Coordinates of C-alpha atoms in Angstrom, one line a residue:
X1 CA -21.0 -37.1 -17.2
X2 CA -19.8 -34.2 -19.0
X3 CA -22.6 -32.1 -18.5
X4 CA -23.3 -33.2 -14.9
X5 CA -19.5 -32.0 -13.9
X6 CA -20.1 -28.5 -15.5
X7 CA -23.7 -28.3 -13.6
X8 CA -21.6 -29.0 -10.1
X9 CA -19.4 -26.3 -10.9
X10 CA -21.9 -23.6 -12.0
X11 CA -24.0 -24.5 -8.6
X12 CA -21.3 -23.8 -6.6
X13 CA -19.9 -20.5 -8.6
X14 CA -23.4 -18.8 -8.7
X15 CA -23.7 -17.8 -5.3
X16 CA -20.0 -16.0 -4.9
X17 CA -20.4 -14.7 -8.1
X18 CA -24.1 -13.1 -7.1
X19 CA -22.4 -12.1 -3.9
X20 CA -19.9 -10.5 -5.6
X21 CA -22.3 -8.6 -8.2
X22 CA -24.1 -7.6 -5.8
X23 CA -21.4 -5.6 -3.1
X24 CA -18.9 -5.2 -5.4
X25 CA -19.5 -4.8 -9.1
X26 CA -23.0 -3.0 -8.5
X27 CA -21.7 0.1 -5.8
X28 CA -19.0 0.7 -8.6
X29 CA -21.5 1.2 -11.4
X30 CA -24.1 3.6 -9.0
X31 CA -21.2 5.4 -8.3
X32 CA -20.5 6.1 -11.9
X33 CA -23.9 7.0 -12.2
X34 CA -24.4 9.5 -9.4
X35 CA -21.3 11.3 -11.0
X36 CA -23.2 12.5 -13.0
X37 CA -26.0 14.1 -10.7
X38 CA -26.3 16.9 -8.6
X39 CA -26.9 14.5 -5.7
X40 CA -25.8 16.1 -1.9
X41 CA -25.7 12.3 -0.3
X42 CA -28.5 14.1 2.4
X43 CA -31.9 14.4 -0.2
X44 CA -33.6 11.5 -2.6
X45 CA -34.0 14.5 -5.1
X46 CA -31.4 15.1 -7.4
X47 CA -30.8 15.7 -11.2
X48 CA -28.6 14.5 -14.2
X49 CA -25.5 17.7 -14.4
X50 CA -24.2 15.7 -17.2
X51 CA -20.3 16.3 -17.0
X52 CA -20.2 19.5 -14.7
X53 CA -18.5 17.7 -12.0
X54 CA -16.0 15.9 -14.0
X55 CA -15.7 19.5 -15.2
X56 CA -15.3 21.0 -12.1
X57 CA -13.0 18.3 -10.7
X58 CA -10.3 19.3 -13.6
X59 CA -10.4 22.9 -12.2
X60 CA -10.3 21.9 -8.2
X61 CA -6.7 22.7 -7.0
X62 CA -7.1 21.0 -4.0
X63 CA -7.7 17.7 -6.2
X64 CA -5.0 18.3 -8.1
X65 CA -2.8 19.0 -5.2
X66 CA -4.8 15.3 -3.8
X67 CA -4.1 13.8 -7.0
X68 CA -0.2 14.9 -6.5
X69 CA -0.1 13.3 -3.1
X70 CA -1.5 9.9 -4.0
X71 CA 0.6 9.2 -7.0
X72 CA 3.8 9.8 -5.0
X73 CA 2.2 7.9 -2.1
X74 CA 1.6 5.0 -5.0
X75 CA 4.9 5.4 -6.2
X76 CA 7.7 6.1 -3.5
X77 CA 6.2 3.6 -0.7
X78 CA 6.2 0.5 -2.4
X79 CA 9.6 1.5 -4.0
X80 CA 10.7 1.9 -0.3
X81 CA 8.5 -0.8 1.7
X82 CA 9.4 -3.5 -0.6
X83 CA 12.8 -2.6 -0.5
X84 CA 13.5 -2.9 3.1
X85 CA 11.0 -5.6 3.4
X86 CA 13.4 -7.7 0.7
X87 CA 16.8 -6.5 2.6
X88 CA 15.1 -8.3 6.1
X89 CA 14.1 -11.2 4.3
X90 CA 17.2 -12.1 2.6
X91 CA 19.2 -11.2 5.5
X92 CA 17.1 -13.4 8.1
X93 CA 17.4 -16.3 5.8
X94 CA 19.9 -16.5 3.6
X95 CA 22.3 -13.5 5.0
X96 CA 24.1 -14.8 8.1
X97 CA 27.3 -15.9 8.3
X98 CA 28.3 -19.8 7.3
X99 CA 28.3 -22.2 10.3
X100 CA 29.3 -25.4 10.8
X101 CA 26.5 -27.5 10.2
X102 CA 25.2 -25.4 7.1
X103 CA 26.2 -23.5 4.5
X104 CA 23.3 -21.3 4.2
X105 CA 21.1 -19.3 7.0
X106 CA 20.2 -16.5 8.5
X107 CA 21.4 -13.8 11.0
X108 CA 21.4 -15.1 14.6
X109 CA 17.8 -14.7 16.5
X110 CA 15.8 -14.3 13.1
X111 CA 13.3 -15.7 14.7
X112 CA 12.7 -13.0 17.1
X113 CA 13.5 -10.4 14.2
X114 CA 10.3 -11.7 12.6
X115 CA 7.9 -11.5 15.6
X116 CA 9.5 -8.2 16.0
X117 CA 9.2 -7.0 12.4
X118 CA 5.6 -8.4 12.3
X119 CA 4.3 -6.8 15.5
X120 CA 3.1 -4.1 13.7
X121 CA 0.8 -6.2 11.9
X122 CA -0.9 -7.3 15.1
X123 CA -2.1 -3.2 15.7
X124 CA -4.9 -1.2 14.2
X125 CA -3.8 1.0 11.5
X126 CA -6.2 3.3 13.5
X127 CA -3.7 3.1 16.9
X128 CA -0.8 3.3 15.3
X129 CA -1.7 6.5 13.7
X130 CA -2.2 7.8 17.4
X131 CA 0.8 6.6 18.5
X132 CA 2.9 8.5 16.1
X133 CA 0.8 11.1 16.5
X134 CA 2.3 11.7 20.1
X135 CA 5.5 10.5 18.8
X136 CA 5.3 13.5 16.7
X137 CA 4.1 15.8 19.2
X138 CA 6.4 19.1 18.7
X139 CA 6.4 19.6 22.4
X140 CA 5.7 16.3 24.3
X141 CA 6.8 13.9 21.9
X142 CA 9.3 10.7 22.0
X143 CA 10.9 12.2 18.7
X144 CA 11.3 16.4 19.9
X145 CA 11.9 14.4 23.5
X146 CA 15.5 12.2 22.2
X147 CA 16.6 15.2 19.8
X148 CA 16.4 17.7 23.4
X149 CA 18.3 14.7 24.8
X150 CA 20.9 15.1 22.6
X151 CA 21.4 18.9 22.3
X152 CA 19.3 19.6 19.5
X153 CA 18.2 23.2 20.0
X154 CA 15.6 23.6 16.7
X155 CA 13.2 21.0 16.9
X156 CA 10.9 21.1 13.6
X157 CA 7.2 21.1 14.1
X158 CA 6.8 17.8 12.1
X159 CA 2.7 17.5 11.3
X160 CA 2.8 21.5 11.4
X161 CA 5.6 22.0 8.8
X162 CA 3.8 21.7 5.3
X163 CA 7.4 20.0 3.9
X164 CA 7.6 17.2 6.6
X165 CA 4.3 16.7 7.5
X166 CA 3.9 14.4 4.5
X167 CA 6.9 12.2 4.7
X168 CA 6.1 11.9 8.4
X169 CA 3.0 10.1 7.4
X170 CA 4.6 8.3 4.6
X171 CA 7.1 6.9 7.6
X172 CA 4.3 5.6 9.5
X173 CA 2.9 3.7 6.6
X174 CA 6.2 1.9 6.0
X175 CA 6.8 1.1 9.3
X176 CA 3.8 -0.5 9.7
X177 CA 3.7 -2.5 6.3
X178 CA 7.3 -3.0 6.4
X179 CA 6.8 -6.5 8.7
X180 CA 4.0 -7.8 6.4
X181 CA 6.3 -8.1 3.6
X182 CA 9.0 -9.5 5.4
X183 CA 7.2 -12.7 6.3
X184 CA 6.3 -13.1 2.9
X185 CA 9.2 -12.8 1.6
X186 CA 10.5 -14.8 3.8
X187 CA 8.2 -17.4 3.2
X188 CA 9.0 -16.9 -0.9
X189 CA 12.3 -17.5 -0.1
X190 CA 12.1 -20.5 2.4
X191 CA 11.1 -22.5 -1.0
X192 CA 13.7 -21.7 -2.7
X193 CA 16.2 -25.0 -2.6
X194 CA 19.4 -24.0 -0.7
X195 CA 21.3 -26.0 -3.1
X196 CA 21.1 -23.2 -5.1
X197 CA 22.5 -20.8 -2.5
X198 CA 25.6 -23.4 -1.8
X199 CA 26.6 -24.0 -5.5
X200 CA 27.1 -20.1 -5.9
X201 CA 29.3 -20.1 -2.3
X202 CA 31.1 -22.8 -3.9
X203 CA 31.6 -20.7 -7.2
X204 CA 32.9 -17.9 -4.8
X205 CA 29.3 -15.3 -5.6
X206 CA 28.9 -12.4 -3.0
X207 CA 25.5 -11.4 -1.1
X208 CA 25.1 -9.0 -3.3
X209 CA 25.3 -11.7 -6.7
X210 CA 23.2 -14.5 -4.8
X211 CA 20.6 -11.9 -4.2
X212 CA 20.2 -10.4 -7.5
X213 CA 20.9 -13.6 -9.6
X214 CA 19.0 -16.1 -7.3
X215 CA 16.6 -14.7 -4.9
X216 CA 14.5 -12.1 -7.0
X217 CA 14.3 -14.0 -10.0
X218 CA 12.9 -16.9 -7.9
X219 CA 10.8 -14.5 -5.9
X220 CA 9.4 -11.8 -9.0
X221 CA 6.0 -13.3 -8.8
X222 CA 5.8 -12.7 -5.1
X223 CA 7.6 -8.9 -5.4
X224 CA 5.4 -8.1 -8.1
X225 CA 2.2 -9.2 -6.4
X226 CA 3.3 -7.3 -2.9
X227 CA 3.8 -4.2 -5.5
X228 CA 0.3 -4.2 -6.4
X229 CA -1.0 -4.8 -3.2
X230 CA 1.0 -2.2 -1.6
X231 CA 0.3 0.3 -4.1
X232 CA -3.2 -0.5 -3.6
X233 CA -3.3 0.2 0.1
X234 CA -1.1 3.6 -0.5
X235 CA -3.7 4.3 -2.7
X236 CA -7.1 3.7 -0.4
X237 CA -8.2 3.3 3.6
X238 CA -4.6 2.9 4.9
X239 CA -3.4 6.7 3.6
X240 CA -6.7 7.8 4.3
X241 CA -6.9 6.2 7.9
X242 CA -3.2 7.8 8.8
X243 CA -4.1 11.5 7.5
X244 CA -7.2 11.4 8.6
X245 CA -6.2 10.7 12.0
X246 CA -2.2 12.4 11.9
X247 CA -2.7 15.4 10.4
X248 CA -4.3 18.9 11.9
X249 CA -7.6 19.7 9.8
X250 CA -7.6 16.7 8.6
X251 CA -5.2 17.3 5.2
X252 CA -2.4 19.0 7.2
X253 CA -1.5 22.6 6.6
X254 CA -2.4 23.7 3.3
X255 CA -3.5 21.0 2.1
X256 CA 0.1 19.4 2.6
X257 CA -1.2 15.9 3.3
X258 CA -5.0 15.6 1.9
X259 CA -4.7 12.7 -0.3
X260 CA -7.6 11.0 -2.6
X261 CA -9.4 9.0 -0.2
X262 CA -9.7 11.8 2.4
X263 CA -10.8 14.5 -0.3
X264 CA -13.7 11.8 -1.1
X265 CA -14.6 11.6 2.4
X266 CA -14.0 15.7 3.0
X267 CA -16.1 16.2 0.4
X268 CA -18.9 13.5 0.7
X269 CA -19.6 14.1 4.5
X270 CA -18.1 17.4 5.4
X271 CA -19.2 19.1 2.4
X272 CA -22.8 17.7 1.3
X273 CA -21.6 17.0 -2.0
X274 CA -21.7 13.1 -2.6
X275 CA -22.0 13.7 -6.4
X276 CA -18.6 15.3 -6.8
X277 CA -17.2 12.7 -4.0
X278 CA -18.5 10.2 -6.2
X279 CA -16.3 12.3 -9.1
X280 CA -13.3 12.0 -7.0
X281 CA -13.6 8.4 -6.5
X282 CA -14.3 7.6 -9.8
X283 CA -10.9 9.1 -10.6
X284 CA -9.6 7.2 -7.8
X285 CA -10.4 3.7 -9.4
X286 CA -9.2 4.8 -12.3
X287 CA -5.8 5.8 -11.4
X288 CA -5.7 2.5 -9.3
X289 CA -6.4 0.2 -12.3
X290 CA -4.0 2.1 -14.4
X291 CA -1.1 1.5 -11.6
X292 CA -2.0 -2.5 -11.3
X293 CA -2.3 -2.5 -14.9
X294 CA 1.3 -0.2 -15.6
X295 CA 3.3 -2.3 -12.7
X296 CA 1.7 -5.8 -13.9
X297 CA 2.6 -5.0 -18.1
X298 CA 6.2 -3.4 -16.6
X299 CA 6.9 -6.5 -14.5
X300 CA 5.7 -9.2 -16.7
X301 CA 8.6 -12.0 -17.3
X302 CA 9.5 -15.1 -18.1
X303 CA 8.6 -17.6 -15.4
X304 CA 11.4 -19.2 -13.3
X305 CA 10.8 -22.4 -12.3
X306 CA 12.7 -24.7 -9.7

């Protein structure tokens, strides 16, 4: 019976797992390999290099500068994202005022606040990048547009200007994230028994106490998990879809906003060299396991149960 019961599982396991092998696990190790070729992505002819373009890649200041961009993308986003993503939650379910009929709830018309907060979920990453982009437009834009409505005589350049052009992109990606994390947080928090919430009141605990003391202990699996995916996406298509579409050159004046994924792609397609792209991204799963691996050993705790 035993052995019949392990057979049903491996029958249904081998076909995700040869799936899997197959479009995950074996692009990651030709990548590895053709790092170490002279391959230009456009010829079946190329040679073994050996390290010459990890060699290269440590002397590329543009990578560097890349490299730069991504880590603070990987660490200031999340940091902000989840933040105000955990502020909305906790106020449109346990924040409001005490009523009548309960002691815990949220702000009036939460409900709308989370259809509103999750709209930008419903758009392409792609058309929301567009729409900022003529938000940002120095001359035309909403943005220039309110600040002349209010007097404001120097209007910056925002994707021109090498110091904001960066934090203006970084802006977009929160605002559109930002709503994601809200409705799971919400949802984290919506199973979390308001008993627990109404003995505090009782005990006379602020906001401020319940929050720390009840809701992100209860909810530290969820935060941490949202910090992994989030760094993830900082890291990958979402930063490279924004720049790419955003930002003059694409990579914004010198360099100001090229970021990992776009210097692949830069360098891969614009620049016949899919070896070193391959380099590039090579160092790009790299840093990414290191920052799952860093946030998960960092957040590790006991587990709260309820």
């Amino acid at each position: 019976m035993e052995h019949g019961k392990y057979r049903f599982i491996v029958g249904f396991l081998v076909a995700p797992l040869a799936l899997y092998a197959v479009f995950v696990i074996w692009p990651f190790i030709q990548a590895i390999y053709y790092s170490f070729t002279d391959w230009t992505g456009l010829s079946s002819d190329f040679q073994m290099v050996g390290f010459r373009n990890y060699s290269k890649m440590l002397d590329d200041g543009v990578f560097w500068k890349s490299f730069q961009h991504s880590v603070l993308f990987a660490l200031l986003l999340p940091l902000v994202t989840l933040s105000l993503a955990l502020f909305f939650a906790y106020m449109l379910n346990v924040g409001g005022r005490r009523r009548r009929d309960a002691a815990v709830g949220g702000v009036r018309g939460a409900g709308f606040y989370k259809i509103a907060y999750f709209f930008p979920q419903v758009l392409s990453i792609a058309i929301v990048a567009l729409l900022f982009q003529f938000a940002y437009d120095p001359r035309q834009g909403a943005i220039n547009g309110a600040l002349e409505a209010f007097g404001v005589a120097d209007r910056p350049n925002w994707l021109g200007d090498p110091d904001l052009a960066l934090w203006c992109v970084m802006a977009v990606l929160v605002w559109s994230t930002v709503g994601f994390f809200v409705v799971l947080f919400s949802a984290g928090m919506a199973s979390i028994p308001k008993d627990f919430y109404e003995a505090a009141l009782l005990d006379g605990a602020s906001r401020f106490t319940t929050f720390f003391k009840i809701t992100l202990p209860l909810l530290w699996d969820t935060v941490q998990s949202g910090w992994v995916y989030m760094g993830i996406l900082a890291l990958g298509a979402e930063a490279f879809a924004t720049v790419q579409i955003m930002t003059v050159g694409p990579g914004g004046p010198a360099d100001s906003t090229t970021v990992l994924p776009l210097y692949v792609y830069q360098k891969a397609f614009a620049g016949g060299q899919a070896a070193y792209a391959t380099t590039i991204g090579v160092a790009l799963l790299i840093i990414t396991l290191l920052f799952a691996a860093v946030v998960m050993r960092l957040g590790r705790r006991e587990r709260l149960e309820f």
